[in-house]
mmCIF file of C-alpha atoms and ligand atoms in Angstrom:
data_model
loop_
_atom_site.group_PDB
_atom_site.id
_atom_site.type_symbol
_atom_site.label_atom_id
_atom_site.label_comp_id
_atom_site.label_asym_id
_atom_site.label_seq_id
_atom_site.Cartn_x
_atom_site.Cartn_y
_atom_site.Cartn_z
ATOM 1 C CA MET W 1 191.764 114.784 86.010
ATOM 2 C CA ASP W 2 193.683 114.682 82.257
ATOM 3 C CA GLU W 3 193.351 112.191 79.583
ATOM 4 C CA ARG W 4 197.074 110.547 81.421
ATOM 5 C CA GLU W 5 195.313 110.679 84.846
ATOM 6 C CA ILE W 6 192.520 108.969 83.695
ATOM 7 C CA ALA W 7 194.476 106.070 81.463
ATOM 8 C CA ASN W 8 196.874 105.620 84.643
ATOM 9 C CA HIS W 9 193.781 105.270 87.005
ATOM 10 C CA VAL W 10 192.878 102.636 84.238
ATOM 11 C CA LEU W 11 195.339 100.779 83.944
ATOM 12 C CA VAL W 12 195.996 100.571 87.612
ATOM 13 C CA VAL W 13 192.574 99.081 88.189
ATOM 14 C CA VAL W 14 192.131 96.641 85.082
ATOM 15 C CA ASP W 15 195.585 95.381 85.937
ATOM 16 C CA GLN W 16 194.988 94.339 89.352
ATOM 17 C CA ALA W 17 191.270 92.990 87.668
ATOM 18 C CA ALA W 18 193.690 90.805 85.473
ATOM 19 C CA TYR W 19 196.182 89.597 88.257
ATOM 20 C CA ARG W 20 193.148 88.564 90.405
ATOM 21 C CA ASN W 21 191.545 86.993 87.322
ATOM 22 C CA ALA W 22 195.439 85.457 86.554
ATOM 23 C CA ALA W 23 194.874 86.664 83.407
ATOM 24 C CA ARG W 24 197.824 87.298 80.902
ATOM 25 C CA ARG W 25 196.309 89.851 78.313
ATOM 26 C CA ILE W 26 193.727 92.410 78.298
ATOM 27 C CA LEU W 27 191.841 92.193 75.043
ATOM 28 C CA GLY W 28 189.280 95.300 75.898
ATOM 29 C CA VAL W 29 188.574 98.013 78.594
ATOM 30 C CA HIS W 30 184.630 99.157 78.870
ATOM 31 C CA LEU W 31 184.552 102.178 80.864
ATOM 32 C CA ALA W 32 181.538 104.827 81.644
ATOM 33 C CA VAL W 33 182.722 108.062 82.237
ATOM 34 C CA GLY W 34 180.580 111.072 83.590
ATOM 35 C CA GLY W 35 179.582 113.708 80.611
ATOM 36 C CA ARG W 36 180.701 116.432 83.053
ATOM 37 C CA ARG W 37 184.103 115.080 82.792
ATOM 38 C CA VAL W 38 186.077 117.176 79.974
ATOM 39 C CA PHE W 39 188.395 115.054 77.645
ATOM 40 C CA ASP W 40 189.623 113.979 74.195
ATOM 41 C CA LEU W 41 188.467 110.200 73.623
ATOM 42 C CA GLU W 42 191.064 110.358 71.096
ATOM 43 C CA ARG W 43 193.988 111.321 73.058
ATOM 44 C CA LEU W 44 192.349 109.167 75.964
ATOM 45 C CA ARG W 45 192.909 106.175 73.618
ATOM 46 C CA GLU W 46 196.514 107.390 72.506
ATOM 47 C CA VAL W 47 197.794 108.238 76.143
ATOM 48 C CA PHE W 48 196.441 104.499 77.084
ATOM 49 C CA ALA W 49 197.935 102.650 74.106
ATOM 50 C CA ASP W 50 201.393 104.501 75.328
ATOM 51 C CA VAL W 51 201.120 103.727 79.271
ATOM 52 C CA ALA W 52 199.806 100.199 78.651
ATOM 53 C CA ARG W 53 202.751 99.337 76.762
ATOM 54 C CA GLY W 54 204.513 96.630 77.880
ATOM 55 C CA THR W 55 202.192 95.914 80.750
ATOM 56 C CA VAL W 56 199.052 93.032 80.344
ATOM 57 C CA ALA W 57 196.951 96.086 78.912
ATOM 58 C CA GLU W 58 199.048 96.422 75.882
ATOM 59 C CA GLY W 59 197.320 96.547 73.143
ATOM 60 C CA ALA W 60 193.797 96.674 74.587
ATOM 61 C CA GLN W 61 190.994 98.371 73.060
ATOM 62 C CA LEU W 62 189.501 101.067 75.062
ATOM 63 C CA LEU W 63 185.537 101.593 74.972
ATOM 64 C CA VAL W 64 184.397 104.743 76.328
ATOM 65 C CA LYS W 65 180.447 105.163 77.169
ATOM 66 C CA VAL W 66 179.774 108.974 78.139
ATOM 67 C CA LEU W 67 177.054 109.308 80.720
ATOM 68 C CA PRO W 68 174.273 111.738 80.889
ATOM 69 C CA VAL W 69 174.670 114.259 83.039
ATOM 70 C CA ARG W 70 171.715 114.672 85.764
ATOM 71 C CA HIS W 71 170.295 118.189 85.993
ATOM 72 C CA HIS W 72 168.212 119.657 88.759
ATOM 73 C CA CYS W 73 166.230 122.909 87.963
ATOM 74 C CA GLN W 74 165.704 125.092 91.094
ATOM 75 C CA ASN W 75 162.951 126.924 89.959
ATOM 76 C CA CYS W 76 160.441 124.119 89.380
ATOM 77 C CA GLY W 77 162.070 121.193 91.151
ATOM 78 C CA ARG W 78 162.631 118.726 87.866
ATOM 79 C CA ASP W 79 165.262 116.531 87.536
ATOM 80 C CA PHE W 80 166.313 115.766 84.181
ATOM 81 C CA GLU W 81 169.271 114.503 81.734
ATOM 82 C CA ALA W 82 171.079 116.651 79.419
ATOM 83 C CA SER W 83 174.270 115.733 77.535
ATOM 84 C CA ARG W 84 176.049 119.291 77.736
ATOM 85 C CA ALA W 85 176.567 121.550 80.868
ATOM 86 C CA ASP W 86 174.706 124.393 80.375
ATOM 87 C CA CYS W 87 171.325 123.687 79.403
ATOM 88 C CA PRO W 88 167.996 125.108 80.125
ATOM 89 C CA CYS W 89 164.894 123.665 81.941
ATOM 90 C CA PRO W 90 162.363 121.470 79.391
ATOM 91 C CA GLU W 91 159.576 122.110 81.876
ATOM 92 C CA CYS W 92 159.751 126.003 82.716
ATOM 93 C CA GLY W 93 162.796 126.981 80.503
ATOM 94 C CA HIS W 94 164.520 128.664 83.565
ATOM 95 C CA PRO W 95 167.871 129.245 81.867
ATOM 96 C CA HIS W 96 170.003 128.174 84.938
ATOM 97 C CA THR W 97 170.049 124.601 86.039
ATOM 98 C CA GLU W 98 172.092 122.809 88.236
ATOM 99 C CA MET W 99 174.379 119.970 87.199
ATOM 100 C CA MET W 100 174.571 116.486 89.751
ATOM 101 C CA GLY W 101 177.210 114.085 89.872
ATOM 102 C CA GLY W 102 178.412 113.469 85.757
ATOM 103 C CA GLU W 103 181.849 113.306 86.774
ATOM 104 C CA GLU W 104 181.767 109.053 87.598
ATOM 105 C CA LEU W 105 184.903 106.895 86.113
ATOM 106 C CA ARG W 106 183.548 103.713 86.509
ATOM 107 C CA LEU W 107 185.022 100.169 84.656
ATOM 108 C CA LEU W 108 182.194 98.472 83.421
ATOM 109 C CA LYS W 109 184.098 95.344 82.274
ATOM 110 C CA VAL W 110 187.295 94.189 81.382
ATOM 111 C CA GLU W 111 187.688 91.479 78.691
ATOM 112 C CA PHE W 112 190.326 88.891 79.214
ATOM 113 C CA ASP W 113 192.293 86.715 76.799
ATOM 114 C CA ASP W 114 192.051 83.554 78.670
ATOM 115 C CA SER W 115 192.628 81.311 75.612
ATOM 116 C CA ALA W 116 196.158 80.467 76.901
ATOM 117 C CA ALA W 117 196.764 78.886 79.731
HETATM 118 ZN ZN1 ZN O 201 162.174 124.462 85.542
#
């Protein structure tokens, strides 16, 4: 999933949310993205602004929270969180730990402009 696919996916979801809430405009979109997904935040913002043009989400601000990735050490069994992919176990120092999840893409909150009736 690249930036354009993420942006399109987000747009579909927020468009439905706006419809359900009878909102005519979206001001902000709060996203949580797993730290294992590799994408360029600036590029995502650009692409989102591009695909949102002419929709209820035109001009909406995209706020992205990157979630830490959980790791599991096969050597000592410890679970821990880390911000990057390849990282040694803090408990036993084993260099190879297994990543768990980290590919989430969750919509946390959508801010609507409901001032105009
Ligand atoms: Zn370990």
